[in-house]
Tab-separated table of N, CA, C and O in Angstrom:
chain	number	residue	atom	x	y	z
H	7	MET	N	-20.899	66.324	14.611
H	7	MET	CA	-20.391	66.159	13.268
H	7	MET	C	-21.366	66.814	12.303
H	7	MET	O	-22.542	66.480	12.261
H	8	GLU	N	-20.867	67.749	11.528
H	8	GLU	CA	-21.676	68.388	10.504
H	8	GLU	C	-21.697	67.481	9.281
H	8	GLU	O	-20.681	66.914	8.899
H	9	SER	N	-22.876	67.291	8.713
H	9	SER	CA	-22.954	66.389	7.575
H	9	SER	C	-23.543	67.080	6.363
H	9	SER	O	-24.486	67.851	6.467
H	10	THR	N	-22.969	66.779	5.255
H	10	THR	CA	-23.486	67.272	3.990
H	10	THR	C	-24.562	66.298	3.516
H	10	THR	O	-24.722	65.211	4.075
H	11	HIS	N	-25.251	66.675	2.465
H	11	HIS	CA	-26.267	65.802	1.891
H	11	HIS	C	-25.637	64.468	1.494
H	11	HIS	O	-26.197	63.400	1.751
H	12	GLU	N	-24.461	64.515	0.864
H	12	GLU	CA	-23.766	63.299	0.435
H	12	GLU	C	-23.394	62.436	1.645
H	12	GLU	O	-23.559	61.223	1.624
H	13	LYS	N	-22.912	63.044	2.694
H	13	LYS	CA	-22.509	62.313	3.902
H	13	LYS	C	-23.734	61.643	4.543
H	13	LYS	O	-23.646	60.513	5.010
H	14	ARG	N	-24.880	62.315	4.535
H	14	ARG	CA	-26.104	61.740	5.109
H	14	ARG	C	-26.518	60.468	4.380
H	14	ARG	O	-27.024	59.534	4.993
H	15	LYS	N	-26.281	60.407	3.068
H	15	LYS	CA	-26.581	59.181	2.326
H	15	LYS	C	-25.774	58.015	2.879
H	15	LYS	O	-26.296	56.908	3.045
H	16	TYR	N	-24.499	58.258	3.174
H	16	TYR	CA	-23.641	57.197	3.705
H	16	TYR	C	-23.959	56.874	5.155
H	16	TYR	O	-23.812	55.731	5.588
H	17	ILE	N	-24.415	57.870	5.891
H	17	ILE	CA	-24.860	57.617	7.269
H	17	ILE	C	-26.054	56.664	7.239
H	17	ILE	O	-26.107	55.688	7.992
H	18	HIS	N	-27.004	56.906	6.349
H	18	HIS	CA	-28.176	56.043	6.239
H	18	HIS	C	-27.779	54.647	5.770
H	18	HIS	O	-28.248	53.637	6.312
H	19	LEU	N	-26.913	54.560	4.762
H	19	LEU	CA	-26.459	53.267	4.259
H	19	LEU	C	-25.765	52.469	5.365
H	19	LEU	O	-26.021	51.267	5.535
H	20	THR	N	-24.927	53.134	6.138
H	20	THR	CA	-24.249	52.468	7.251
H	20	THR	C	-25.254	51.966	8.274
H	20	THR	O	-25.132	50.837	8.775
H	21	ALA	N	-26.272	52.766	8.560
H	21	ALA	CA	-27.310	52.350	9.510
H	21	ALA	C	-28.072	51.125	8.996
H	21	ALA	O	-28.417	50.236	9.788
H	22	VAL	N	-28.315	51.058	7.700
H	22	VAL	CA	-28.999	49.894	7.128
H	22	VAL	C	-28.165	48.640	7.369
H	22	VAL	O	-28.676	47.608	7.808
H	23	PHE	N	-26.856	48.714	7.092
H	23	PHE	CA	-25.985	47.560	7.332
H	23	PHE	C	-25.915	47.221	8.816
H	23	PHE	O	-26.020	46.053	9.202
H	24	ALA	N	-25.739	48.237	9.664
H	24	ALA	CA	-25.518	48.007	11.093
H	24	ALA	C	-26.779	47.619	11.850
H	24	ALA	O	-26.686	46.938	12.878
H	25	CYS	N	-27.930	48.019	11.357
H	25	CYS	CA	-29.166	47.765	12.112
H	25	CYS	C	-30.171	46.915	11.334
H	25	CYS	O	-30.572	45.858	11.810
H	26	ASN	N	-30.597	47.388	10.165
H	26	ASN	CA	-31.627	46.666	9.424
H	26	ASN	C	-31.179	45.271	9.017
H	26	ASN	O	-31.916	44.293	9.210
H	27	PHE	N	-29.974	45.162	8.462
H	27	PHE	CA	-29.501	43.847	8.030
H	27	PHE	C	-29.244	42.940	9.228
H	27	PHE	O	-29.552	41.754	9.188
H	28	VAL	N	-28.686	43.503	10.287
H	28	VAL	CA	-28.426	42.704	11.495
H	28	VAL	C	-29.747	42.192	12.065
H	28	VAL	O	-29.857	41.017	12.414
H	29	ASN	N	-30.758	43.050	12.119
H	29	ASN	CA	-32.055	42.609	12.626
H	29	ASN	C	-32.647	41.520	11.731
H	29	ASN	O	-33.256	40.562	12.220
H	30	HIS	N	-32.461	41.652	10.420
H	30	HIS	CA	-32.942	40.605	9.514
H	30	HIS	C	-32.243	39.276	9.811
H	30	HIS	O	-32.885	38.217	9.816
H	31	LEU	N	-30.951	39.328	10.079
H	31	LEU	CA	-30.220	38.104	10.425
H	31	LEU	C	-30.727	37.525	11.740
H	31	LEU	O	-30.811	36.297	11.889
H	32	PHE	N	-31.085	38.386	12.696
H	32	PHE	CA	-31.706	37.886	13.936
H	32	PHE	C	-33.009	37.159	13.603
H	32	PHE	O	-33.295	36.094	14.163
H	33	SER	N	-33.792	37.721	12.687
H	33	SER	CA	-35.054	37.083	12.292
H	33	SER	C	-34.805	35.728	11.641
H	33	SER	O	-35.513	34.749	11.924
H	34	ARG	N	-33.807	35.657	10.774
H	34	ARG	CA	-33.458	34.375	10.146
H	34	ARG	C	-32.977	33.378	11.203
H	34	ARG	O	-33.328	32.197	11.154
H	35	ALA	N	-32.156	33.844	12.131
H	35	ALA	CA	-31.666	32.968	13.202
H	35	ALA	C	-32.834	32.434	14.029
H	35	ALA	O	-32.872	31.252	14.382
H	36	LYS	N	-33.819	33.298	14.296
H	36	LYS	CA	-34.983	32.857	15.062
H	36	LYS	C	-35.788	31.815	14.287
H	36	LYS	O	-36.283	30.845	14.864
H	37	GLU	N	-35.909	31.979	12.974
H	37	GLU	CA	-36.589	30.967	12.157
H	37	GLU	C	-35.900	29.607	12.299
H	37	GLU	O	-36.564	28.579	12.430
H	38	ILE	N	-34.570	29.618	12.262
H	38	ILE	CA	-33.817	28.370	12.400
H	38	ILE	C	-34.025	27.777	13.782
H	38	ILE	O	-34.317	26.583	13.915
H	39	SER	N	-33.893	28.608	14.815
H	39	SER	CA	-34.059	28.079	16.178
H	39	SER	C	-35.484	27.579	16.396
H	39	SER	O	-35.685	26.512	16.984
H	40	ASP	N	-36.471	28.314	15.889
H	40	ASP	CA	-37.868	27.872	16.018
H	40	ASP	C	-38.099	26.547	15.304
H	40	ASP	O	-38.804	25.667	15.810
H	41	SER	N	-37.482	26.390	14.132
H	41	SER	CA	-37.695	25.157	13.368
H	41	SER	C	-37.152	23.926	14.097
H	41	SER	O	-37.601	22.816	13.843
H	42	GLN	N	-36.224	24.149	14.998
H	42	GLN	CA	-35.632	23.043	15.755
H	42	GLN	C	-36.077	23.046	17.217
H	42	GLN	O	-35.512	22.344	18.052
H	43	GLU	N	-37.070	23.895	17.505
H	43	GLU	CA	-37.618	24.026	18.863
H	43	GLU	C	-36.526	24.345	19.882
H	43	GLU	O	-36.490	23.813	20.995
H	44	ILE	N	-35.631	25.241	19.500
H	44	ILE	CA	-34.595	25.773	20.385
H	44	ILE	C	-35.025	27.197	20.726
H	44	ILE	O	-35.220	28.014	19.819
H	45	PRO	N	-35.206	27.519	21.996
H	45	PRO	CA	-35.642	28.876	22.340
H	45	PRO	C	-34.638	29.929	21.867
H	45	PRO	O	-33.438	29.807	22.133
H	46	PHE	N	-35.123	30.935	21.175
H	46	PHE	CA	-34.236	32.000	20.695
H	46	PHE	C	-33.577	32.721	21.863
H	46	PHE	O	-32.441	33.212	21.735
H	47	ASP	N	-34.248	32.786	22.990
H	47	ASP	CA	-33.682	33.423	24.191
H	47	ASP	C	-32.326	32.823	24.568
H	47	ASP	O	-31.505	33.503	25.184
H	48	TYR	N	-32.111	31.585	24.205
H	48	TYR	CA	-30.844	30.911	24.468
H	48	TYR	C	-29.666	31.689	23.868
H	48	TYR	O	-28.563	31.675	24.396
H	49	PHE	N	-29.900	32.405	22.770
H	49	PHE	CA	-28.844	33.112	22.051
H	49	PHE	C	-28.681	34.565	22.475
H	49	PHE	O	-27.719	35.213	22.062
H	50	LEU	N	-29.584	35.070	23.297
H	50	LEU	CA	-29.520	36.479	23.683
H	50	LEU	C	-28.221	36.857	24.401
H	50	LEU	O	-27.654	37.922	24.100
H	51	PRO	N	-27.698	36.045	25.317
H	51	PRO	CA	-26.410	36.420	25.924
H	51	PRO	C	-25.280	36.523	24.890
H	51	PRO	O	-24.439	37.427	24.970
H	52	LEU	N	-25.265	35.636	23.922
H	52	LEU	CA	-24.248	35.687	22.869
H	52	LEU	C	-24.430	36.935	22.013
H	52	LEU	O	-23.450	37.614	21.663
H	53	ILE	N	-25.667	37.252	21.669
H	53	ILE	CA	-25.959	38.456	20.894
H	53	ILE	C	-25.521	39.691	21.672
H	53	ILE	O	-24.854	40.583	21.125
H	54	ASP	N	-25.884	39.740	22.954
H	54	ASP	CA	-25.490	40.883	23.792
H	54	ASP	C	-23.975	41.025	23.869
H	54	ASP	O	-23.435	42.135	23.782
H	55	GLU	N	-23.278	39.907	24.028
H	55	GLU	CA	-21.817	39.940	24.104
H	55	GLU	C	-21.213	40.435	22.788
H	55	GLU	O	-20.280	41.244	22.788
H	56	THR	N	-21.760	39.978	21.679
H	56	THR	CA	-21.268	40.392	20.367
H	56	THR	C	-21.451	41.891	20.177
H	56	THR	O	-20.531	42.591	19.720
H	57	ILE	N	-22.615	42.399	20.530
H	57	ILE	CA	-22.883	43.830	20.384
H	57	ILE	C	-22.002	44.640	21.329
H	57	ILE	O	-21.466	45.689	20.948
H	58	GLN	N	-21.798	44.147	22.544
H	58	GLN	CA	-20.952	44.858	23.497
H	58	GLN	C	-19.510	44.961	23.003
H	58	GLN	O	-18.836	45.953	23.248
H	59	LYS	N	-19.043	43.934	22.300
H	59	LYS	CA	-17.664	43.941	21.790
H	59	LYS	C	-17.385	45.142	20.891
H	59	LYS	O	-16.294	45.696	20.917
H	60	VAL	N	-18.360	45.540	20.065
H	60	VAL	CA	-18.102	46.653	19.148
H	60	VAL	C	-18.007	47.988	19.879
H	60	VAL	O	-17.584	48.977	19.289
H	61	HIS	N	-18.377	48.002	21.157
H	61	HIS	CA	-18.152	49.189	21.979
H	61	HIS	C	-16.707	49.236	22.456
H	61	HIS	O	-16.232	50.283	22.885
H	62	GLN	N	-16.031	48.109	22.410
H	62	GLN	CA	-14.685	47.999	22.972
H	62	GLN	C	-13.598	47.824	21.920
H	62	GLN	O	-12.477	48.302	22.105
H	63	ILE	N	-13.882	47.092	20.845
H	63	ILE	CA	-12.882	46.836	19.811
H	63	ILE	C	-13.512	46.992	18.433
H	63	ILE	O	-14.739	46.962	18.289
H	64	GLU	N	-12.669	47.133	17.434
H	64	GLU	CA	-13.142	47.253	16.053
H	64	GLU	C	-13.923	45.996	15.655
H	64	GLU	O	-13.509	44.883	16.005
H	65	PRO	N	-15.016	46.155	14.926
H	65	PRO	CA	-15.797	44.986	14.514
H	65	PRO	C	-14.961	43.926	13.788
H	65	PRO	O	-15.141	42.732	14.016
H	66	LYS	N	-14.061	44.365	12.936
H	66	LYS	CA	-13.243	43.388	12.204
H	66	LYS	C	-12.415	42.543	13.173
H	66	LYS	O	-12.249	41.338	12.963
H	67	SER	N	-11.925	43.134	14.241
H	67	SER	CA	-11.136	42.401	15.236
H	67	SER	C	-11.997	41.459	16.070
H	67	SER	O	-11.486	40.505	16.648
H	68	ALA	N	-13.283	41.741	16.147
H	68	ALA	CA	-14.192	40.934	16.966
H	68	ALA	C	-14.761	39.732	16.208
H	68	ALA	O	-15.404	38.872	16.807
H	69	GLN	N	-14.507	39.655	14.903
H	69	GLN	CA	-15.111	38.597	14.093
H	69	GLN	C	-14.631	37.215	14.532
H	69	GLN	O	-13.451	36.989	14.720
H	70	THR	N	-15.584	36.317	14.713
H	70	THR	CA	-15.290	34.928	15.039
H	70	THR	C	-16.108	34.051	14.102
H	70	THR	O	-16.876	34.548	13.295
H	71	GLY	N	-15.962	32.750	14.223
H	71	GLY	CA	-16.805	31.826	13.480
H	71	GLY	C	-16.041	31.012	12.455
H	71	GLY	O	-14.847	31.227	12.218
H	72	PRO	N	-16.749	30.071	11.836
H	72	PRO	CA	-16.091	29.148	10.915
H	72	PRO	C	-15.520	29.822	9.666
H	72	PRO	O	-14.514	29.364	9.126
H	73	ALA	N	-16.113	30.913	9.202
H	73	ALA	CA	-15.596	31.569	7.987
H	73	ALA	C	-14.230	32.192	8.249
H	73	ALA	O	-13.304	32.015	7.463
H	74	VAL	N	-14.097	32.896	9.360
H	74	VAL	CA	-12.822	33.549	9.660
H	74	VAL	C	-11.745	32.511	10.020
H	74	VAL	O	-10.562	32.732	9.787
H	75	ARG	N	-12.176	31.374	10.542
H	75	ARG	CA	-11.231	30.280	10.831
H	75	ARG	C	-10.967	29.426	9.589
H	75	ARG	O	-10.105	28.557	9.615
H	76	ASN	N	-11.740	29.683	8.523
H	76	ASN	CA	-11.681	28.897	7.291
H	76	ASN	C	-11.902	27.411	7.575
H	76	ASN	O	-11.216	26.545	7.033
H	77	ASP	N	-12.894	27.147	8.431
H	77	ASP	CA	-13.231	25.772	8.814
H	77	ASP	C	-14.186	25.190	7.778
H	77	ASP	O	-15.410	25.240	7.914
H	78	LYS	N	-13.624	24.637	6.726
H	78	LYS	CA	-14.416	24.135	5.592
H	78	LYS	C	-15.395	23.039	6.005
H	78	LYS	O	-16.499	22.958	5.478
H	79	ARG	N	-15.009	22.199	6.941
H	79	ARG	CA	-15.882	21.108	7.377
H	79	ARG	C	-17.174	21.665	7.980
H	79	ARG	O	-18.270	21.218	7.634
H	80	ILE	N	-17.055	22.640	8.865
H	80	ILE	CA	-18.244	23.236	9.502
H	80	ILE	C	-19.053	24.031	8.476
H	80	ILE	O	-20.293	23.963	8.464
H	81	LEU	N	-18.381	24.771	7.611
H	81	LEU	CA	-19.097	25.536	6.590
H	81	LEU	C	-19.942	24.617	5.719
H	81	LEU	O	-21.109	24.907	5.438
H	82	GLU	N	-19.374	23.505	5.292
H	82	GLU	CA	-20.118	22.556	4.461
H	82	GLU	C	-21.261	21.913	5.238
H	82	GLU	O	-22.360	21.730	4.695
H	83	LEU	N	-21.028	21.572	6.489
H	83	LEU	CA	-22.093	21.003	7.321
H	83	LEU	C	-23.258	21.985	7.444
H	83	LEU	O	-24.419	21.611	7.258
H	84	HIS	N	-22.950	23.242	7.738
H	84	HIS	CA	-24.005	24.252	7.862
H	84	HIS	C	-24.777	24.404	6.557
H	84	HIS	O	-25.999	24.527	6.575
H	85	GLU	N	-24.060	24.394	5.444
H	85	GLU	CA	-24.737	24.537	4.145
H	85	GLU	C	-25.708	23.392	3.894
H	85	GLU	O	-26.766	23.590	3.306
H	86	GLN	N	-25.366	22.204	4.360
H	86	GLN	CA	-26.258	21.052	4.195
H	86	GLN	C	-27.527	21.202	5.031
H	86	GLN	O	-28.573	20.638	4.680
H	87	LEU	N	-27.455	21.965	6.110
H	87	LEU	CA	-28.608	22.143	6.996
H	87	LEU	C	-29.560	23.230	6.506
H	87	LEU	O	-30.697	23.306	6.978
H	88	LEU	N	-29.111	24.061	5.589
H	88	LEU	CA	-29.898	25.214	5.149
H	88	LEU	C	-30.521	24.993	3.781
H	88	LEU	O	-30.079	24.156	3.009
H	89	GLN	N	-31.528	25.819	3.509
H	89	GLN	CA	-32.170	25.812	2.203
H	89	GLN	C	-32.712	27.196	1.904
H	89	GLN	O	-32.671	28.081	2.750
H	90	ASP	N	-33.179	27.377	0.698
H	90	ASP	CA	-33.799	28.617	0.250
H	90	ASP	C	-32.883	29.821	0.442
H	90	ASP	O	-31.681	29.725	0.275
H	91	GLU	N	-33.461	30.954	0.823
H	91	GLU	CA	-32.709	32.199	0.950
H	91	GLU	C	-31.659	32.128	2.049
H	91	GLU	O	-30.618	32.762	1.950
H	92	SER	N	-31.924	31.367	3.102
H	92	SER	CA	-30.962	31.287	4.202
H	92	SER	C	-29.632	30.702	3.733
H	92	SER	O	-28.572	31.137	4.190
H	93	LEU	N	-29.673	29.752	2.831
H	93	LEU	CA	-28.440	29.177	2.297
H	93	LEU	C	-27.668	30.229	1.506
H	93	LEU	O	-26.448	30.364	1.663
H	94	GLU	N	-28.364	30.994	0.687
H	94	GLU	CA	-27.692	32.030	-0.099
H	94	GLU	C	-27.113	33.117	0.806
H	94	GLU	O	-26.007	33.605	0.566
H	95	ILE	N	-27.860	33.501	1.830
H	95	ILE	CA	-27.351	34.487	2.787
H	95	ILE	C	-26.104	33.941	3.471
H	95	ILE	O	-25.092	34.639	3.607
H	96	TYR	N	-26.157	32.690	3.902
H	96	TYR	CA	-25.031	32.052	4.587
H	96	TYR	C	-23.788	32.067	3.686
H	96	TYR	O	-22.704	32.456	4.120
H	97	LYS	N	-23.946	31.650	2.444
H	97	LYS	CA	-22.810	31.619	1.519
H	97	LYS	C	-22.267	33.026	1.258
H	97	LYS	O	-21.048	33.242	1.240
H	98	THR	N	-23.167	33.968	1.041
H	98	THR	CA	-22.751	35.341	0.752
H	98	THR	C	-22.011	35.958	1.932
H	98	THR	O	-20.951	36.583	1.757
H	99	MET	N	-22.545	35.771	3.132
H	99	MET	CA	-21.895	36.330	4.315
H	99	MET	C	-20.528	35.697	4.548
H	99	MET	O	-19.551	36.405	4.844
H	100	ASN	N	-20.436	34.389	4.427
H	100	ASN	CA	-19.151	33.724	4.622
H	100	ASN	C	-18.137	34.150	3.573
H	100	ASN	O	-16.957	34.365	3.889
H	101	HIS	N	-18.586	34.294	2.333
H	101	HIS	CA	-17.687	34.760	1.271
H	101	HIS	C	-17.175	36.162	1.609
H	101	HIS	O	-15.979	36.455	1.454
H	102	SER	N	-18.054	37.023	2.066
H	102	SER	CA	-17.668	38.391	2.417
H	102	SER	C	-16.671	38.400	3.577
H	102	SER	O	-15.682	39.139	3.556
H	103	ILE	N	-16.919	37.573	4.587
H	103	ILE	CA	-15.993	37.475	5.722
H	103	ILE	C	-14.630	36.988	5.239
H	103	ILE	O	-13.589	37.590	5.571
H	104	GLN	N	-14.621	35.944	4.456
H	104	GLN	CA	-13.350	35.379	3.996
H	104	GLN	C	-12.599	36.359	3.099
H	104	GLN	O	-11.375	36.468	3.180
H	105	LYS	N	-13.321	37.091	2.288
H	105	LYS	CA	-12.683	38.095	1.443
H	105	LYS	C	-12.074	39.211	2.300
H	105	LYS	O	-10.970	39.675	2.023
H	106	MET	N	-12.771	39.615	3.338
H	106	MET	CA	-12.264	40.667	4.219
H	106	MET	C	-10.961	40.246	4.896
H	106	MET	O	-10.070	41.052	5.129
H	107	TYR	N	-10.871	38.951	5.205
H	107	TYR	CA	-9.681	38.444	5.887
H	107	TYR	C	-8.715	37.765	4.923
H	107	TYR	O	-7.738	37.154	5.341
H	108	GLU	N	-9.019	37.870	3.619
H	108	GLU	CA	-8.199	37.314	2.556
H	108	GLU	C	-7.893	35.834	2.779
H	108	GLU	O	-6.756	35.380	2.690
H	109	LEU	N	-8.947	35.042	3.088
H	109	LEU	CA	-8.800	33.614	3.313
H	109	LEU	C	-9.107	32.829	2.058
H	109	LEU	O	-9.878	33.167	1.251
């Protein structure tokens, strides 16, 4: 694929969303698991499965979780467990998911 200067900007932006932000979420997830003395390794098979799915189906089709199910009870429970930046990230991500699926 030949890319123009403008296209390269979007390639980089896409990489930030697909890699940098995802890695940051892994770091936040590890903070949560560490705080509860749950080994982060416990989540590696789920992470691997999630990443493998995008090789097979569109990411939007692979989305799961309480936001896409509009499970208000679980969303509220999770919000009660979080604080600081993690709570804001959680709310922002769920809002974005729900908006994408028009929930």
